[in-house]
mmCIF file of C-alpha atoms in Angstrom:
data_model
loop_
_atom_site.group_PDB
_atom_site.id
_atom_site.type_symbol
_atom_site.label_atom_id
_atom_site.label_comp_id
_atom_site.label_asym_id
_atom_site.label_seq_id
_atom_site.Cartn_x
_atom_site.Cartn_y
_atom_site.Cartn_z
ATOM 1 C CA MET A 1 127.256 5.941 -190.135
ATOM 2 C CA THR A 2 127.298 5.428 -186.400
ATOM 3 C CA SER A 3 130.148 6.402 -184.120
ATOM 4 C CA PRO A 4 132.215 3.753 -182.357
ATOM 5 C CA VAL A 5 131.194 3.000 -178.781
ATOM 6 C CA LYS A 6 133.601 4.404 -176.234
ATOM 7 C CA ASN A 7 134.466 3.636 -172.592
ATOM 8 C CA HIS A 8 136.247 0.378 -173.483
ATOM 9 C CA ASN A 9 133.129 -1.382 -174.730
ATOM 10 C CA ALA A 10 133.211 -3.613 -177.773
ATOM 11 C CA THR A 11 133.612 -1.308 -180.751
ATOM 12 C CA THR A 12 131.596 -1.680 -183.925
ATOM 13 C CA THR A 13 131.308 0.612 -186.888
ATOM 14 C CA SER A 14 128.596 0.592 -189.540
ATOM 15 C CA VAL A 15 129.926 0.722 -193.095
ATOM 16 C CA ASP A 16 128.667 0.680 -196.652
ATOM 17 C CA PRO A 17 126.841 -2.663 -197.084
ATOM 18 C CA ASP A 18 128.387 -3.058 -200.533
ATOM 19 C CA ARG A 19 131.806 -3.318 -198.956
ATOM 20 C CA PRO A 20 132.744 -6.604 -197.326
ATOM 21 C CA ALA A 21 134.711 -5.408 -194.309
ATOM 22 C CA GLY A 22 134.025 -3.257 -191.283
ATOM 23 C CA ALA A 23 136.560 -1.303 -189.292
ATOM 24 C CA ILE A 24 137.673 -2.472 -185.894
ATOM 25 C CA ILE A 25 139.360 -0.446 -183.195
ATOM 26 C CA VAL A 26 141.556 -2.125 -180.604
ATOM 27 C CA GLU A 27 142.047 0.053 -177.546
ATOM 28 C CA PRO A 28 145.736 0.780 -176.786
ATOM 29 C CA SER A 29 145.501 -0.662 -173.261
ATOM 30 C CA SER A 30 145.564 -4.224 -174.613
ATOM 31 C CA PRO A 31 148.302 -4.411 -177.233
ATOM 32 C CA ARG A 32 149.983 -7.635 -176.147
ATOM 33 C CA TYR A 33 147.060 -10.027 -176.001
ATOM 34 C CA PRO A 34 146.622 -12.381 -178.966
ATOM 35 C CA SER A 35 144.191 -11.149 -181.569
ATOM 36 C CA GLY A 36 141.678 -13.331 -183.397
ATOM 37 C CA THR A 37 141.247 -12.704 -187.095
ATOM 38 C CA PRO A 38 138.662 -13.705 -189.685
ATOM 39 C CA THR A 39 141.487 -14.360 -192.169
ATOM 40 C CA ALA A 40 142.786 -17.421 -190.308
ATOM 41 C CA GLY A 41 142.058 -19.767 -193.231
ATOM 42 C CA ALA A 42 144.137 -17.819 -195.752
ATOM 43 C CA HIS A 43 147.210 -19.309 -197.391
ATOM 44 C CA ARG A 44 148.989 -16.034 -196.663
ATOM 45 C CA LYS A 45 147.870 -13.103 -194.507
ATOM 46 C CA ILE A 46 149.276 -9.940 -196.039
ATOM 47 C CA GLY A 47 149.196 -6.686 -194.097
ATOM 48 C CA ILE A 48 149.039 -3.317 -195.833
ATOM 49 C CA ALA A 49 149.944 -0.524 -193.426
ATOM 50 C CA VAL A 50 148.056 2.641 -194.342
ATOM 51 C CA ASP A 51 148.114 6.199 -193.016
ATOM 52 C CA LEU A 52 145.219 7.525 -195.163
ATOM 53 C CA SER A 53 147.619 9.302 -197.550
ATOM 54 C CA ASP A 54 147.915 9.119 -201.347
ATOM 55 C CA GLU A 55 151.062 7.035 -200.862
ATOM 56 C CA SER A 56 149.058 4.457 -198.919
ATOM 57 C CA ALA A 57 146.340 4.395 -201.579
ATOM 58 C CA TYR A 58 149.007 3.713 -204.185
ATOM 59 C CA ALA A 59 150.499 0.927 -202.045
ATOM 60 C CA VAL A 60 147.110 -0.830 -201.919
ATOM 61 C CA LYS A 61 146.710 -0.604 -205.701
ATOM 62 C CA TRP A 62 150.275 -1.808 -206.223
ATOM 63 C CA ALA A 63 149.696 -4.798 -203.960
ATOM 64 C CA VAL A 64 146.575 -5.813 -205.888
ATOM 65 C CA GLN A 65 148.317 -5.506 -209.263
ATOM 66 C CA ASN A 66 151.743 -6.911 -208.415
ATOM 67 C CA TYR A 67 151.889 -8.855 -205.161
ATOM 68 C CA LEU A 68 148.641 -10.494 -204.053
ATOM 69 C CA ARG A 69 147.643 -13.858 -205.472
ATOM 70 C CA PRO A 70 144.770 -16.338 -205.134
ATOM 71 C CA GLY A 71 144.504 -17.683 -201.604
ATOM 72 C CA ASP A 72 145.758 -14.481 -199.961
ATOM 73 C CA ALA A 73 143.773 -12.407 -197.500
ATOM 74 C CA VAL A 74 144.589 -8.810 -196.609
ATOM 75 C CA ILE A 75 144.532 -6.861 -193.366
ATOM 76 C CA LEU A 76 144.542 -3.089 -193.825
ATOM 77 C CA LEU A 77 146.385 -1.911 -190.717
ATOM 78 C CA HIS A 78 146.077 1.675 -189.514
ATOM 79 C CA VAL A 79 147.403 3.216 -186.291
ATOM 80 C CA ARG A 80 145.298 6.209 -185.328
ATOM 81 C CA PRO A 81 146.772 8.862 -182.995
ATOM 82 C CA THR A 82 145.413 8.747 -179.455
ATOM 83 C CA SER A 83 144.728 12.483 -179.759
ATOM 84 C CA VAL A 84 143.003 13.817 -182.871
ATOM 85 C CA LEU A 85 144.953 17.053 -182.493
ATOM 86 C CA TYR A 86 147.976 15.131 -183.778
ATOM 87 C CA GLY A 87 146.098 13.468 -186.653
ATOM 88 C CA ALA A 88 147.043 14.118 -190.256
ATOM 89 C CA ASP A 89 145.402 14.278 -193.654
ATOM 90 C CA TRP A 90 141.910 15.214 -192.501
ATOM 91 C CA GLY A 91 142.053 18.929 -193.074
ATOM 92 C CA SER A 92 142.643 21.898 -190.809
ATOM 93 C CA ILE A 93 141.366 21.885 -187.242
ATOM 94 C CA ASP A 94 140.046 25.033 -185.602
ATOM 95 C CA LEU A 95 141.757 25.226 -182.209
ATOM 96 C CA SER A 96 140.242 28.600 -181.266
ATOM 97 C CA PHE A 97 137.222 27.100 -179.510
ATOM 98 C CA GLU A 98 137.322 25.892 -175.943
ATOM 99 C CA THR A 99 138.189 22.181 -175.892
ATOM 100 C CA ASP A 100 135.797 21.130 -173.157
ATOM 101 C CA GLU A 101 134.917 17.486 -172.635
ATOM 102 C CA GLU A 102 131.879 17.553 -174.909
ATOM 103 C CA SER A 103 133.618 19.231 -177.830
ATOM 104 C CA GLN A 104 136.637 16.961 -177.431
ATOM 105 C CA GLN A 105 134.388 13.902 -177.547
ATOM 106 C CA LYS A 106 132.707 15.207 -180.701
ATOM 107 C CA LEU A 107 136.116 15.758 -182.263
ATOM 108 C CA GLU A 108 137.098 12.189 -181.409
ATOM 109 C CA ASP A 109 133.850 10.818 -182.860
ATOM 110 C CA ASP A 110 134.218 12.861 -186.043
ATOM 111 C CA PHE A 111 137.789 11.684 -186.497
ATOM 112 C CA ASP A 112 136.798 8.046 -185.905
ATOM 113 C CA ASN A 113 134.141 8.382 -188.604
ATOM 114 C CA PHE A 114 136.586 10.086 -190.944
ATOM 115 C CA THR A 115 139.202 7.382 -190.369
ATOM 116 C CA THR A 116 136.698 4.603 -191.031
ATOM 117 C CA THR A 117 135.473 6.259 -194.231
ATOM 118 C CA LYS A 118 138.997 6.828 -195.537
ATOM 119 C CA ALA A 119 140.054 3.270 -194.692
ATOM 120 C CA ASN A 120 137.089 1.862 -196.598
ATOM 121 C CA ASP A 121 137.944 4.096 -199.559
ATOM 122 C CA LEU A 122 141.493 2.724 -199.510
ATOM 123 C CA ALA A 123 140.077 -0.810 -199.577
ATOM 124 C CA GLN A 124 138.141 -0.265 -202.805
ATOM 125 C CA PRO A 125 140.797 -1.921 -205.045
ATOM 126 C CA LEU A 126 140.515 -5.029 -202.854
ATOM 127 C CA VAL A 127 136.731 -4.981 -203.229
ATOM 128 C CA GLU A 128 136.989 -4.711 -207.004
ATOM 129 C CA ALA A 129 139.532 -7.547 -207.152
ATOM 130 C CA GLN A 130 137.364 -9.664 -204.810
ATOM 131 C CA ILE A 131 140.253 -10.189 -202.401
ATOM 132 C CA PRO A 132 139.160 -11.093 -198.841
ATOM 133 C CA PHE A 133 140.187 -8.412 -196.364
ATOM 134 C CA LYS A 134 139.427 -6.753 -193.076
ATOM 135 C CA ILE A 135 140.273 -3.317 -191.733
ATOM 136 C CA HIS A 136 142.200 -3.255 -188.456
ATOM 137 C CA ILE A 137 142.417 0.143 -186.718
ATOM 138 C CA VAL A 138 144.229 0.687 -183.443
ATOM 139 C CA LYS A 139 144.871 3.784 -181.339
ATOM 140 C CA ASP A 140 148.357 4.517 -180.072
ATOM 141 C CA HIS A 141 150.725 7.444 -179.683
ATOM 142 C CA ASP A 142 153.689 5.487 -181.099
ATOM 143 C CA MET A 143 152.898 4.459 -184.670
ATOM 144 C CA LYS A 144 156.241 2.779 -185.382
ATOM 145 C CA GLU A 145 156.303 0.428 -182.420
ATOM 146 C CA ARG A 146 152.582 -0.321 -182.547
ATOM 147 C CA LEU A 147 152.681 -1.247 -186.238
ATOM 148 C CA CYS A 148 155.415 -3.799 -185.588
ATOM 149 C CA LEU A 149 153.546 -5.136 -182.561
ATOM 150 C CA GLU A 150 150.301 -5.580 -184.504
ATOM 151 C CA VAL A 151 152.134 -7.260 -187.379
ATOM 152 C CA GLU A 152 153.434 -9.852 -184.918
ATOM 153 C CA ARG A 153 150.111 -10.272 -183.105
ATOM 154 C CA LEU A 154 148.201 -10.823 -186.327
ATOM 155 C CA GLY A 155 150.706 -13.388 -187.608
ATOM 156 C CA LEU A 156 151.202 -11.684 -190.961
ATOM 157 C CA SER A 157 153.225 -13.319 -193.730
ATOM 158 C CA ALA A 158 154.402 -9.936 -195.026
ATOM 159 C CA VAL A 159 153.555 -6.262 -194.678
ATOM 160 C CA ILE A 160 153.360 -3.714 -197.490
ATOM 161 C CA MET A 161 153.630 0.033 -196.972
ATOM 162 C CA GLY A 162 154.385 3.247 -198.808
ATOM 163 C CA SER A 163 157.864 4.743 -198.721
ATOM 164 C CA ARG A 164 156.977 8.348 -197.948
ATOM 165 C CA GLY A 165 153.577 8.591 -196.337
ATOM 166 C CA PHE A 166 154.877 7.515 -192.946
ATOM 167 C CA GLY A 167 156.902 10.424 -191.668
ATOM 168 C CA ALA A 168 159.156 11.266 -194.624
ATOM 169 C CA SER A 169 159.744 14.834 -195.702
ATOM 170 C CA ARG A 170 157.924 15.585 -198.949
ATOM 171 C CA ARG A 171 160.297 18.402 -199.861
ATOM 172 C CA ASN A 172 163.595 16.547 -199.736
ATOM 173 C CA THR A 173 163.153 12.777 -199.670
ATOM 174 C CA LYS A 174 165.940 11.902 -202.143
ATOM 175 C CA GLY A 175 164.471 8.409 -202.285
ATOM 176 C CA ARG A 176 164.894 7.825 -198.552
ATOM 177 C CA LEU A 177 162.377 5.997 -196.426
ATOM 178 C CA GLY A 178 160.191 7.781 -193.917
ATOM 179 C CA SER A 179 160.932 7.219 -190.235
ATOM 180 C CA VAL A 180 158.063 4.748 -189.776
ATOM 181 C CA SER A 181 158.892 2.769 -192.921
ATOM 182 C CA ASP A 182 162.538 2.589 -191.939
ATOM 183 C CA TYR A 183 161.680 1.444 -188.407
ATOM 184 C CA CYS A 184 159.385 -1.302 -189.706
ATOM 185 C CA VAL A 185 162.034 -2.513 -192.156
ATOM 186 C CA HIS A 186 164.406 -3.113 -189.248
ATOM 187 C CA HIS A 187 161.985 -4.309 -186.556
ATOM 188 C CA CYS A 188 159.063 -6.197 -188.126
ATOM 189 C CA VAL A 189 159.183 -9.972 -187.682
ATOM 190 C CA CYS A 190 158.094 -10.592 -191.294
ATOM 191 C CA PRO A 191 159.308 -9.353 -194.696
ATOM 192 C CA VAL A 192 158.498 -5.694 -195.373
ATOM 193 C CA VAL A 193 157.721 -4.506 -198.897
ATOM 194 C CA VAL A 194 158.189 -0.746 -199.305
ATOM 195 C CA VAL A 195 156.365 0.644 -202.334
ATOM 196 C CA ARG A 196 157.942 3.690 -203.924
ATOM 197 C CA TYR A 197 155.449 6.367 -204.942
ATOM 198 C CA PRO A 198 155.659 7.219 -208.708
ATOM 199 C CA ASP A 199 156.946 10.789 -208.232
ATOM 200 C CA ASP A 200 159.745 9.778 -205.837
ATOM 201 C CA SER A 201 163.276 10.733 -206.832
ATOM 202 C CA PHE A 202 163.932 7.446 -208.548
ATOM 203 C CA GLY A 203 160.770 7.842 -210.646
ATOM 204 C CA THR A 204 159.782 4.190 -210.709
ATOM 205 C CA ASP A 205 156.637 2.236 -209.997
ATOM 206 C CA GLU A 206 158.621 -0.683 -208.628
ATOM 207 C CA SER A 207 158.941 -1.482 -204.927
ATOM 208 C CA ALA A 208 162.054 -1.800 -202.837
ATOM 209 C CA VAL A 209 161.795 -5.066 -200.940
ATOM 210 C CA LYS A 210 163.390 -4.907 -197.518
ATOM 211 C CA ASN A 211 164.208 -7.878 -195.247
ATOM 212 C CA ALA A 212 164.560 -11.477 -196.382
ATOM 213 C CA ALA A 213 162.482 -12.682 -199.304
ATOM 214 C CA GLU A 214 159.618 -15.050 -198.569
ATOM 215 C CA LYS A 215 160.178 -18.741 -199.221
ATOM 216 C CA ASP A 216 156.984 -19.648 -201.032
ATOM 217 C CA GLY A 217 158.088 -23.099 -202.214
ATOM 218 C CA GLY A 218 155.302 -23.394 -204.794
ATOM 219 C CA ASP A 219 152.698 -24.513 -202.277
ATOM 220 C CA VAL A 220 149.210 -25.213 -203.531
ATOM 221 C CA LEU A 221 146.947 -22.238 -202.867
ATOM 222 C CA HIS A 222 143.586 -22.708 -201.224
ATOM 223 C CA PRO A 223 140.593 -20.348 -201.346
ATOM 224 C CA VAL A 224 139.928 -18.184 -198.324
ATOM 225 C CA PRO A 225 136.679 -19.242 -196.616
ATOM 226 C CA GLU A 226 134.118 -16.628 -195.688
ATOM 227 C CA GLU A 227 134.274 -15.857 -191.990
ATOM 228 C CA GLU A 228 132.690 -13.470 -189.570
ATOM 229 C CA VAL A 229 133.984 -10.035 -188.658
ATOM 230 C CA GLU A 230 135.449 -9.950 -185.174
ATOM 231 C CA TYR A 231 135.577 -6.933 -182.882
ATOM 232 C CA HIS A 232 137.734 -6.493 -179.803
ATOM 233 C CA ASP A 233 137.365 -4.397 -176.672
ATOM 234 C CA ALA A 234 140.049 -3.228 -174.262
ATOM 235 C CA SER A 235 140.335 -6.647 -172.603
ATOM 236 C CA ASP A 236 140.204 -8.423 -175.964
ATOM 237 C CA LYS A 237 136.963 -10.196 -175.098
ATOM 238 C CA GLN A 238 135.674 -11.026 -178.553
ATOM 239 C CA THR A 239 132.220 -10.313 -179.862
ATOM 240 C CA VAL A 240 131.146 -11.435 -183.317
ATOM 241 C CA ASP A 241 129.057 -9.632 -185.877
ATOM 242 C CA SER A 242 126.896 -12.015 -187.867
ATOM 243 C CA LYS A 243 127.605 -10.224 -191.140
ATOM 244 C CA PRO A 244 130.324 -12.061 -193.138
ATOM 245 C CA ILE A 245 133.182 -10.321 -194.822
#
């Protein structure tokens, strides 16, 4: 697996050829420009916000089993910390060594590779269900605000996320939402579906649906056409990989 190209060049990431989507990284300096997407032909574009936790993995499986339907396409949306020292769920980090420029760059590259691998693992239920998807990874220090911004930019019909993985205390949740989930419920422009993890206080596999329900109206569903994977650099100049999703 190759490391993403830095210095604001177009970013590409090699992935397992058996999986139909590659990861993309949008640099945080260009958050407000419109973003092209290979899921433009979908009847609905459903976002699943993931933070690489078990709760996020469960949310993806729940979406496949209970929410997604023919004609939908999925965008797995992940906001990666701008500094890997504040990253989570990738094991302990040895801070005893001198963080010179070279070692810091290696740490960034390793974390990018780890993030891409984990995101593709999370997408496996979508692969097995043959649901069109792409992985959308951005870097920002403010996960809450950036998630809502990307949801709007991508024109999502709804966003699904776990209830606890995003900032909630694991020791004393009492069924409450994490800070990121709660923020998205109140600030996202589309309906937000919060999936409760099975061992939450309420002990249920059902989701709590926040915001207004979607008005589907029984429209006829159309298949999602195969399209090309798009990558974006810091100025959002688009380059296209010839490999389809």
